[in-house]
Tab-separated table of C-alpha atoms and ligand atoms in Angstrom:
chain	number	residue	atom	x	y	z
A	1	MET	CA	70.532	112.895	92.696
A	2	THR	CA	71.278	114.128	96.077
A	3	ASP	CA	73.058	111.342	98.062
A	4	GLY	CA	70.820	111.213	101.359
A	5	PRO	CA	71.279	108.778	104.772
A	6	THR	CA	67.870	108.436	103.856
A	7	TYR	CA	69.045	105.872	100.660
A	8	GLY	CA	70.233	102.364	101.055
A	9	PHE	CA	73.010	100.542	99.974
A	10	ASP	CA	71.297	99.120	96.751
A	11	THR	CA	70.232	102.781	95.877
A	12	LEU	CA	73.274	104.259	96.420
A	13	GLN	CA	75.907	101.317	95.287
A	14	ILE	CA	73.772	101.924	92.007
A	15	HIS	CA	73.109	106.034	92.192
A	16	ALA	CA	75.731	107.906	94.256
A	17	GLY	CA	78.101	110.133	92.612
A	18	ALA	CA	76.356	109.849	88.935
A	19	ARG	CA	74.215	111.848	87.205
A	20	PRO	CA	73.484	112.497	84.049
A	21	ASP	CA	75.573	114.000	81.703
A	22	PRO	CA	75.385	117.529	81.415
A	23	ALA	CA	76.840	117.607	77.831
A	24	THR	CA	74.335	114.956	76.026
A	25	GLY	CA	72.079	114.105	79.174
A	26	ALA	CA	73.455	110.158	78.907
A	27	ARG	CA	72.181	108.225	81.898
A	28	GLN	CA	75.247	105.799	82.164
A	29	THR	CA	78.205	107.656	83.206
A	30	PRO	CA	80.529	108.456	80.076
A	31	ILE	CA	83.770	107.099	80.260
A	32	TYR	CA	85.413	110.614	79.262
A	33	GLN	CA	88.407	108.728	77.515
A	34	THR	CA	90.488	112.373	77.169
A	35	THR	CA	94.129	113.539	79.008
A	36	ALA	CA	93.597	116.966	79.536
A	37	TYR	CA	90.456	119.644	79.864
A	38	VAL	CA	89.944	122.782	78.199
A	39	PHE	CA	90.599	126.304	80.253
A	40	ARG	CA	87.798	128.465	80.011
A	41	ASP	CA	90.272	130.992	79.961
A	42	ALA	CA	93.704	132.221	82.010
A	43	ASP	CA	92.334	132.886	85.640
A	44	HIS	CA	90.362	129.895	85.037
A	45	ALA	CA	93.774	127.596	84.867
A	46	ALA	CA	95.396	130.155	87.206
A	47	ALA	CA	92.475	128.553	89.838
A	48	LEU	CA	92.356	125.254	88.720
A	49	PHE	CA	96.139	125.015	89.658
A	50	ASN	CA	95.864	127.263	92.856
A	51	LEU	CA	93.520	124.283	94.221
A	52	GLN	CA	90.979	127.486	94.279
A	53	GLU	CA	88.396	126.237	92.118
A	54	VAL	CA	87.929	122.276	91.691
A	55	GLY	CA	87.791	121.229	88.698
A	56	PHE	CA	89.617	119.106	85.645
A	57	ILE	CA	93.546	120.369	84.540
A	58	TYR	CA	94.760	116.599	83.151
A	59	SER	CA	94.218	113.287	83.789
A	60	ARG	CA	96.967	111.752	86.032
A	61	LEU	CA	95.369	114.099	88.718
A	62	THR	CA	91.489	114.071	87.885
A	63	ASN	CA	89.319	112.608	85.645
A	64	PRO	CA	85.139	113.039	85.494
A	65	THR	CA	84.382	108.921	85.232
A	66	VAL	CA	86.996	108.515	88.199
A	67	ALA	CA	85.658	111.489	89.850
A	68	VAL	CA	82.158	109.827	89.847
A	69	LEU	CA	83.760	106.776	90.708
A	70	GLN	CA	85.620	108.572	94.472
A	71	GLU	CA	81.955	109.754	95.019
A	72	ARG	CA	80.106	106.368	95.030
A	73	LEU	CA	82.596	105.208	97.040
A	74	ALA	CA	83.082	107.878	99.214
A	75	THR	CA	80.084	107.420	99.828
A	76	LEU	CA	79.449	103.971	100.359
A	77	GLU	CA	82.258	103.629	103.321
A	78	GLY	CA	80.628	106.297	104.943
A	79	GLY	CA	83.778	108.676	104.602
A	80	VAL	CA	84.359	112.040	102.792
A	81	GLY	CA	86.039	111.374	99.503
A	82	ALA	CA	88.341	109.466	98.068
A	83	VAL	CA	91.039	108.429	95.660
A	84	CYS	CA	90.857	106.047	92.927
A	85	CYS	CA	95.131	104.755	92.397
A	86	SER	CA	96.240	102.420	89.577
A	87	SER	CA	96.154	98.792	91.825
A	88	GLY	CA	94.936	98.006	95.532
A	89	HIS	CA	98.918	98.235	96.793
A	90	ALA	CA	99.889	101.467	95.035
A	91	ALA	CA	96.149	102.508	97.674
A	92	GLN	CA	98.176	101.092	100.031
A	93	ILE	CA	101.238	103.924	99.132
A	94	MET	CA	99.114	106.869	98.326
A	95	ALA	CA	97.033	105.734	102.140
A	96	LEU	CA	100.813	106.172	103.942
A	97	PHE	CA	102.367	108.937	101.606
A	98	PRO	CA	101.335	111.640	103.452
A	99	LEU	CA	101.466	110.517	106.752
A	100	MET	CA	105.237	108.965	106.911
A	101	GLY	CA	108.861	110.426	106.953
A	102	PRO	CA	112.493	108.781	107.032
A	103	GLY	CA	112.573	106.716	110.335
A	104	LYS	CA	108.393	106.935	110.722
A	105	ASN	CA	106.919	103.386	111.536
A	106	ILE	CA	103.120	101.769	110.447
A	107	ILE	CA	102.217	98.883	112.585
A	108	ALA	CA	100.656	95.829	110.889
A	109	SER	CA	98.639	93.251	111.477
A	110	THR	CA	100.178	89.845	111.093
A	111	ARG	CA	97.601	88.426	109.538
A	112	LEU	CA	97.512	90.236	106.414
A	113	TYR	CA	97.816	89.724	102.163
A	114	GLY	CA	100.721	88.237	101.334
A	115	GLY	CA	101.610	91.186	99.157
A	116	THR	CA	101.230	93.280	101.645
A	117	VAL	CA	104.026	91.326	103.772
A	118	THR	CA	106.866	91.842	101.454
A	119	GLN	CA	105.796	95.486	101.237
A	120	PHE	CA	105.741	96.381	104.760
A	121	SER	CA	108.496	94.542	105.591
A	122	GLN	CA	111.328	94.967	102.579
A	123	THR	CA	110.252	97.069	100.068
A	124	ILE	CA	108.968	100.537	102.002
A	125	LYS	CA	112.486	100.157	103.483
A	126	ARG	CA	113.181	102.084	100.202
A	127	PHE	CA	111.647	104.950	101.500
A	128	GLY	CA	113.159	105.103	104.850
A	129	TRP	CA	110.196	103.103	106.022
A	130	SER	CA	109.381	100.629	108.583
A	131	CYS	CA	107.196	97.861	109.464
A	132	LYS	CA	106.432	96.170	113.281
A	133	PHE	CA	103.978	93.011	112.574
A	134	VAL	CA	102.017	92.407	115.874
A	135	ASP	CA	99.142	89.558	116.541
A	136	PHE	CA	96.219	92.280	116.643
A	137	ASP	CA	94.033	89.733	119.173
A	138	ASP	CA	97.458	91.015	121.961
A	139	LEU	CA	95.860	94.038	122.040
A	140	ASP	CA	99.065	94.714	125.042
A	141	ALA	CA	101.338	93.950	122.336
A	142	VAL	CA	100.007	96.590	119.874
A	143	ARG	CA	99.983	99.312	122.116
A	144	ALA	CA	103.606	98.311	123.441
A	145	ALA	CA	104.660	98.587	119.450
A	146	VAL	CA	103.707	101.955	119.063
A	147	ASP	CA	106.246	105.055	120.281
A	148	ASP	CA	107.361	108.118	119.226
A	149	ASP	CA	108.307	107.097	115.481
A	150	THR	CA	104.291	105.611	114.899
A	151	ARG	CA	102.387	106.854	111.935
A	152	ALA	CA	99.580	104.423	111.191
A	153	ILE	CA	98.000	101.166	112.313
A	154	PHE	CA	96.933	99.422	110.180
A	155	GLY	CA	95.065	95.743	109.371
A	156	GLU	CA	92.034	93.902	107.678
A	157	ALA	CA	88.642	94.117	108.629
A	158	ILE	CA	88.244	90.604	107.124
A	159	ALA	CA	91.783	88.833	106.367
A	160	ASN	CA	93.117	87.437	103.310
A	161	PRO	CA	93.659	84.345	103.861
A	162	GLY	CA	92.692	82.606	107.093
A	163	GLY	CA	89.531	83.428	107.911
A	164	TYR	CA	90.545	86.109	110.359
A	165	ILE	CA	88.215	89.101	111.787
A	166	MET	CA	89.396	91.987	113.142
A	167	ASP	CA	88.451	93.816	116.574
A	168	VAL	CA	88.406	97.361	114.030
A	169	ARG	CA	86.945	98.956	117.021
A	170	ALA	CA	89.492	97.868	120.136
A	171	VAL	CA	92.344	99.129	118.078
A	172	ALA	CA	90.961	102.120	116.581
A	173	ASP	CA	90.882	103.007	120.285
A	174	ILE	CA	94.147	102.522	120.451
A	175	ALA	CA	94.832	104.646	117.783
A	176	ASP	CA	92.803	107.198	119.101
A	177	LYS	CA	95.283	107.237	121.973
A	178	ALA	CA	97.803	107.213	120.170
A	179	GLY	CA	97.023	110.281	118.646
A	180	VAL	CA	97.610	108.260	114.795
A	181	PRO	CA	95.183	107.403	112.151
A	182	LEU	CA	93.511	103.669	111.940
A	183	ILE	CA	93.968	102.070	108.066
A	184	ILE	CA	91.800	99.359	107.410
A	185	ASP	CA	92.052	97.396	104.099
A	186	ASN	CA	88.652	96.549	104.243
A	187	THR	CA	88.939	94.489	100.200
A	188	SER	CA	88.089	91.247	101.474
A	189	ALA	CA	84.597	92.899	103.357
A	190	THR	CA	83.774	95.111	101.032
A	191	PRO	CA	81.402	98.125	102.259
A	192	TYR	CA	78.788	96.012	102.459
A	193	LEU	CA	79.084	93.551	105.060
A	194	CYS	CA	81.778	96.003	107.254
A	195	ARG	CA	82.196	99.704	107.094
A	196	PRO	CA	85.436	100.147	109.161
A	197	ILE	CA	84.529	103.815	109.553
A	198	GLU	CA	81.971	103.133	111.501
A	199	HIS	CA	84.391	101.493	114.007
A	200	GLY	CA	86.282	104.026	114.169
A	201	ALA	CA	88.971	103.723	111.189
A	202	THR	CA	90.536	107.065	109.776
A	203	LEU	CA	91.021	105.332	106.490
A	204	VAL	CA	89.835	102.824	104.058
A	205	VAL	CA	92.175	100.907	101.113
A	206	HIS	CA	90.471	98.586	98.891
A	207	SER	CA	91.994	96.478	96.473
A	208	MET	CA	89.345	96.872	93.259
A	209	THR	CA	90.589	94.352	91.423
A	210	LYS	CA	88.420	92.234	93.784
A	211	TYR	CA	84.922	92.525	95.003
A	212	LEU	CA	84.334	95.460	93.755
A	213	THR	CA	84.849	94.951	90.327
A	214	GLY	CA	84.138	91.926	90.559
A	215	ASN	CA	84.313	90.031	87.669
A	216	GLY	CA	88.853	89.399	87.587
A	217	THR	CA	88.737	92.539	84.349
A	218	VAL	CA	90.673	95.550	86.316
A	219	THR	CA	93.606	96.352	88.643
A	220	GLY	CA	92.833	99.248	90.538
A	221	GLY	CA	92.504	100.335	94.698
A	222	CYS	CA	91.806	102.878	96.293
A	223	VAL	CA	91.817	104.923	99.446
A	224	ILE	CA	88.573	106.597	101.208
A	225	ASP	CA	89.264	109.375	103.699
A	226	SER	CA	86.664	109.755	106.851
A	227	GLY	CA	87.142	113.057	106.728
A	228	LYS	CA	87.411	112.455	110.974
A	229	PHE	CA	91.002	112.717	111.589
A	230	ASP	CA	92.470	115.805	113.942
A	231	TRP	CA	96.004	116.449	111.520
A	232	SER	CA	96.913	119.113	114.080
A	233	ALA	CA	96.762	117.838	116.582
A	234	ASN	CA	99.704	117.097	117.046
A	235	ASP	CA	103.516	117.772	115.019
A	236	LYS	CA	102.928	114.135	114.061
A	237	PHE	CA	101.940	114.609	110.067
A	238	PRO	CA	103.262	118.192	108.895
A	239	SER	CA	102.510	117.719	105.498
A	240	LEU	CA	98.899	117.618	106.299
A	241	SER	CA	99.395	120.070	108.944
A	242	GLN	CA	102.238	122.656	107.374
A	243	PRO	CA	103.083	124.628	105.169
A	244	GLU	CA	103.761	121.728	102.245
A	245	PRO	CA	106.181	123.161	100.645
A	246	ALA	CA	105.617	120.077	97.520
A	247	TYR	CA	102.593	122.535	97.220
A	248	HIS	CA	104.101	126.310	97.248
A	249	GLY	CA	103.611	125.928	101.167
A	250	LEU	CA	99.676	125.285	100.794
A	251	LYS	CA	98.366	124.063	104.156
A	252	PHE	CA	96.291	121.572	103.167
A	253	HIS	CA	94.465	120.372	106.785
A	254	GLU	CA	94.302	124.456	107.569
A	255	THR	CA	92.334	125.304	103.387
A	256	PHE	CA	91.110	121.619	102.543
A	257	GLY	CA	89.203	120.679	106.298
A	258	ALA	CA	87.991	117.155	106.280
A	259	LEU	CA	88.768	117.336	102.434
A	260	ALA	CA	92.549	117.879	103.106
A	261	PHE	CA	94.007	114.044	103.092
A	262	THR	CA	91.982	113.416	99.633
A	263	PHE	CA	92.986	116.985	98.298
A	264	HIS	CA	96.917	115.584	99.253
A	265	GLY	CA	96.548	112.361	98.085
A	266	ILE	CA	95.340	113.950	94.355
A	267	ALA	CA	97.307	117.413	94.203
A	268	ILE	CA	100.531	115.796	95.412
A	269	GLY	CA	99.858	112.322	95.670
A	270	LEU	CA	98.658	111.300	91.827
A	271	ARG	CA	101.209	114.769	90.466
A	272	ASP	CA	103.930	113.021	91.831
A	273	LEU	CA	103.606	109.230	92.021
A	274	GLY	CA	101.979	108.879	89.055
A	275	MET	CA	99.410	105.900	90.299
A	276	THR	CA	96.099	107.027	88.316
A	277	LEU	CA	93.298	104.841	87.932
A	278	ASN	CA	92.169	104.843	83.799
A	279	PRO	CA	89.307	105.782	82.614
A	280	GLN	CA	88.180	102.442	81.464
A	281	ALA	CA	89.070	100.616	84.618
A	282	ALA	CA	86.788	103.057	86.402
A	283	HIS	CA	84.356	102.552	83.922
A	284	TYR	CA	84.564	98.451	84.833
A	285	THR	CA	84.557	99.122	88.681
A	286	LEU	CA	81.664	101.471	88.372
A	287	MET	CA	79.822	98.491	86.873
A	288	GLY	CA	79.783	95.713	89.045
A	289	ILE	CA	79.760	98.179	92.374
A	290	GLU	CA	75.923	98.580	90.747
A	291	THR	CA	75.540	95.063	92.061
A	292	LEU	CA	77.706	94.851	95.302
A	293	SER	CA	74.816	94.013	97.222
A	294	LEU	CA	73.453	90.979	95.535
A	295	ARG	CA	76.646	89.532	94.849
A	296	MET	CA	78.564	89.636	97.866
A	297	GLU	CA	75.029	88.112	99.202
A	298	ARG	CA	75.610	85.270	97.058
A	299	HIS	CA	78.834	85.073	98.079
A	300	VAL	CA	78.106	84.965	101.942
A	301	ALA	CA	75.265	82.237	100.898
A	302	ASN	CA	77.755	79.884	98.794
A	303	ALA	CA	80.914	80.659	101.303
A	304	GLY	CA	78.640	78.919	104.358
A	305	LYS	CA	76.925	76.138	102.217
A	306	ILE	CA	80.234	75.057	101.116
A	307	ALA	CA	82.827	75.563	104.517
A	308	SER	CA	79.894	73.146	106.239
A	309	TRP	CA	80.438	70.879	103.489
A	310	LEU	CA	84.435	70.943	103.949
A	311	GLU	CA	84.237	70.716	107.673
A	312	GLN	CA	82.520	67.729	107.708
A	313	ASP	CA	84.564	66.194	105.701
A	314	ASP	CA	87.533	63.348	106.085
A	315	ARG	CA	89.813	64.902	104.093
A	316	ILE	CA	89.713	67.881	105.551
A	317	GLU	CA	91.933	69.214	108.714
A	318	ALA	CA	90.118	72.458	108.965
A	319	VAL	CA	88.292	75.136	107.866
A	320	THR	CA	88.661	78.498	108.726
A	321	TYR	CA	85.646	80.304	108.036
A	322	ALA	CA	85.057	82.928	110.245
A	323	GLY	CA	80.874	81.832	109.120
A	324	LEU	CA	80.824	78.933	110.783
A	325	ALA	CA	80.091	78.394	114.362
A	326	SER	CA	83.402	76.498	114.713
A	327	SER	CA	85.552	79.832	113.976
A	328	PRO	CA	87.280	81.797	117.414
A	329	TYR	CA	85.814	84.383	115.120
A	330	ALA	CA	82.052	84.005	114.938
A	331	ASP	CA	81.478	86.149	117.788
A	332	ARG	CA	83.176	89.061	115.799
A	333	VAL	CA	81.034	88.526	112.731
A	334	ALA	CA	78.014	89.432	114.254
A	335	LYS	CA	80.000	93.015	115.271
A	336	VAL	CA	82.067	93.638	112.828
A	337	CYS	CA	80.201	92.096	109.430
A	338	PRO	CA	77.135	91.394	110.017
A	339	LYS	CA	75.770	90.647	106.530
A	340	GLY	CA	78.447	87.971	106.763
A	341	ALA	CA	82.092	86.463	107.108
A	342	GLY	CA	83.066	87.424	103.036
A	343	ALA	CA	83.804	84.591	100.698
A	344	LEU	CA	86.979	83.624	101.197
A	345	PHE	CA	88.595	80.830	103.335
A	346	THR	CA	91.473	78.406	103.533
A	347	ILE	CA	91.473	74.863	104.467
A	348	ALA	CA	94.246	72.725	105.579
A	349	VAL	CA	94.188	69.058	103.473
A	350	LYS	CA	95.352	65.564	104.813
A	351	GLY	CA	98.216	65.037	102.840
A	352	GLY	CA	100.199	68.339	103.349
A	353	TYR	CA	101.611	70.283	100.496
A	354	GLU	CA	101.739	67.273	97.402
A	355	ALA	CA	97.902	67.348	97.989
A	356	CYS	CA	97.533	70.333	98.093
A	357	VAL	CA	99.061	71.373	94.934
A	358	LYS	CA	97.062	67.685	93.427
A	359	LEU	CA	93.936	69.165	94.257
A	360	VAL	CA	93.996	72.292	92.499
A	361	GLU	CA	95.845	71.001	89.763
A	362	SER	CA	92.361	68.407	89.807
A	363	LEU	CA	89.614	70.939	90.405
A	364	GLU	CA	87.540	71.834	86.492
A	365	ILE	CA	85.242	74.704	87.551
A	366	PHE	CA	87.026	76.585	90.268
A	367	SER	CA	90.710	78.158	88.786
A	368	HIS	CA	93.879	78.322	89.891
A	369	VAL	CA	94.612	81.549	90.049
A	370	ALA	CA	96.728	84.688	91.536
A	371	ASN	CA	93.118	86.034	92.790
A	372	LEU	CA	90.445	86.390	94.472
A	373	GLY	CA	86.546	88.458	94.775
A	374	ASP	CA	85.800	87.094	90.846
A	375	THR	CA	82.232	85.657	90.521
A	376	ARG	CA	84.536	82.912	89.064
A	377	SER	CA	85.367	80.312	92.332
A	378	LEU	CA	89.219	80.460	92.465
A	379	VAL	CA	91.926	78.155	94.404
A	380	ILE	CA	95.556	79.169	95.222
A	381	HIS	CA	98.470	77.084	96.956
A	382	SER	CA	99.824	80.588	98.554
A	383	ALA	CA	102.542	78.476	100.158
A	384	SER	CA	103.865	77.511	96.646
A	385	THR	CA	102.690	80.902	95.025
A	386	THR	CA	101.512	84.514	96.304
A	387	HIS	CA	103.117	82.972	100.221
A	388	ARG	CA	105.893	81.930	98.585
A	389	GLN	CA	108.708	84.969	99.778
A	390	LEU	CA	107.987	84.835	102.866
A	391	SER	CA	109.188	82.506	105.527
A	392	GLU	CA	107.719	79.581	107.290
A	393	GLU	CA	107.216	81.376	109.992
A	394	GLN	CA	105.464	84.217	107.878
A	395	GLN	CA	103.076	81.768	106.265
A	396	VAL	CA	101.895	79.768	109.503
A	397	ALA	CA	101.638	83.428	111.132
A	398	ALA	CA	99.433	84.122	107.914
A	399	GLY	CA	97.375	81.564	107.887
A	400	ALA	CA	99.218	80.057	104.711
A	401	GLY	CA	100.709	77.336	105.542
A	402	PRO	CA	102.276	74.496	103.461
A	403	ASN	CA	99.000	72.358	103.985
A	404	VAL	CA	96.750	75.178	103.168
A	405	VAL	CA	95.046	75.870	99.855
A	406	ARG	CA	92.699	79.248	99.903
A	407	ILE	CA	89.677	79.465	97.941
A	408	SER	CA	87.590	82.638	96.758
A	409	ILE	CA	83.576	80.797	96.050
A	410	GLY	CA	82.137	82.178	94.329
A	411	THR	CA	78.692	82.894	92.591
A	412	GLU	CA	77.817	79.999	91.131
A	413	ASP	CA	75.549	77.470	92.377
A	414	ALA	CA	77.030	76.161	95.744
A	415	ASP	CA	76.058	72.543	94.573
A	416	ASP	CA	78.041	72.410	90.797
A	417	LEU	CA	81.156	73.354	93.391
A	418	ILE	CA	80.623	71.374	96.245
A	419	ALA	CA	80.848	67.968	93.397
A	420	ASP	CA	83.443	69.511	91.715
A	421	LEU	CA	85.377	70.053	95.428
A	422	ASP	CA	84.428	66.191	96.225
A	423	GLN	CA	85.429	64.489	92.459
A	424	ALA	CA	89.386	67.044	93.030
A	425	LEU	CA	89.461	65.828	96.749
A	426	SER	CA	89.276	61.828	96.157
A	427	LYS	CA	92.077	62.544	93.888
A	428	ALA	CA	94.383	64.695	96.675
A	429	VAL	CA	93.548	62.849	98.859
A	430	GLY	CA	91.589	59.114	98.172
B	1	PLP	C1	94.954	91.635	96.466
B	1	PLP	C2	94.888	92.639	97.535
B	1	PLP	C3	95.950	93.537	97.790
B	1	PLP	C4	96.697	94.123	96.330
B	1	PLP	O1	95.205	95.166	95.690
B	1	PLP	P1	95.705	95.046	94.186
B	1	PLP	O2	94.916	95.076	93.457
B	1	PLP	O3	97.104	93.757	93.476
B	1	PLP	O4	97.660	96.133	93.792
B	1	PLP	C5	95.664	94.111	98.600
B	1	PLP	N1	95.532	93.942	99.626
B	1	PLP	C6	93.786	92.568	100.028
B	1	PLP	C7	93.326	92.836	100.937
B	1	PLP	C8	93.970	92.263	98.898
B	1	PLP	O5	93.733	90.863	98.890
């Protein structure tokens, strides 16, 4: 089908990027479980390697099943292109790689997924990159943190795990003024609830491991490019605007225009970093995305009901769900994610660390796992697991203090989930 703005989200999540298989007529996208593709002749091979013709060479770079997923993601996010890769964390490196170099820095929100805090505060230093963490509600502090070596600003639309909603537009305006791209991790929101490009984001990254696949079967990630950033407006992004030595002097922006970032991601990022998504995983994610809006509606409805129930319970000190009227971010929901504040929030439990541990061990329907965005309801005590490597100060800043339990509400019956929480809280807090 032709993807037009005339089609709604429910139609695009099923059809965008897919067409009946030209060889067999197969209606569902086949899993092209192949490493390589036969060249028609030597000229064809040369044209593909020169990026003069778009086609398939080797599945570390491109694969037809993965290509359908890339087109679908770009369409749903309102971008021009997407590159899939092996995990959400891989996607973050893939997004930063063309922008960064030794001595360059990124400005990131303090409210981020714990693994991202570790990646940005520790691991990227090995590349000579650094990160300054700033409270994104303090716009003056964001502005002040930007310096001549800043190459990107990074935040999460709905932050994992704190129930924080970012004012994407306000930070995008700062990025625009500074001449650097804004990268939004849209994992917790999904394009059904929030489309960051419409709020001024340049790049969107996802852990497809979560809601996009939706059932805890796949590890995957993607980077979607809005196609709107002018990489040649200043001299900050030589890998895109200048002759790229890693691709015999090709000038990506001049040659590919709005698709420069996407082509760079495939031709250099996947080629040389090798963080490739396999076609089997792409298939599972395509299956998941077909029902994304239906699942997100139920996730959001369940989260609202359960967060309200928890909020009035004496055993709970606080509920951070931005979908509650009491949330300091309630007004941002209408602006940033009007279809709902997602299904991920934290609760502060009376009785602190010990009560939290007892709670997660007493739940029966909820699984105690290091994952979120599953049809199954999941729970984790971040301070003893995902946020364990952070200092207590960092834990609190990330909304994951010792008395905090993160809850990912699934699509089961809300009443069953409430009953399960009730019995487990009785055991944990009494
Ligand atoms: C899980 C997650 C990641 C990391 O993704 P992986 O697929 O586990 O590598 C990044 N950001 C957010 C918000 C996440 O929830």
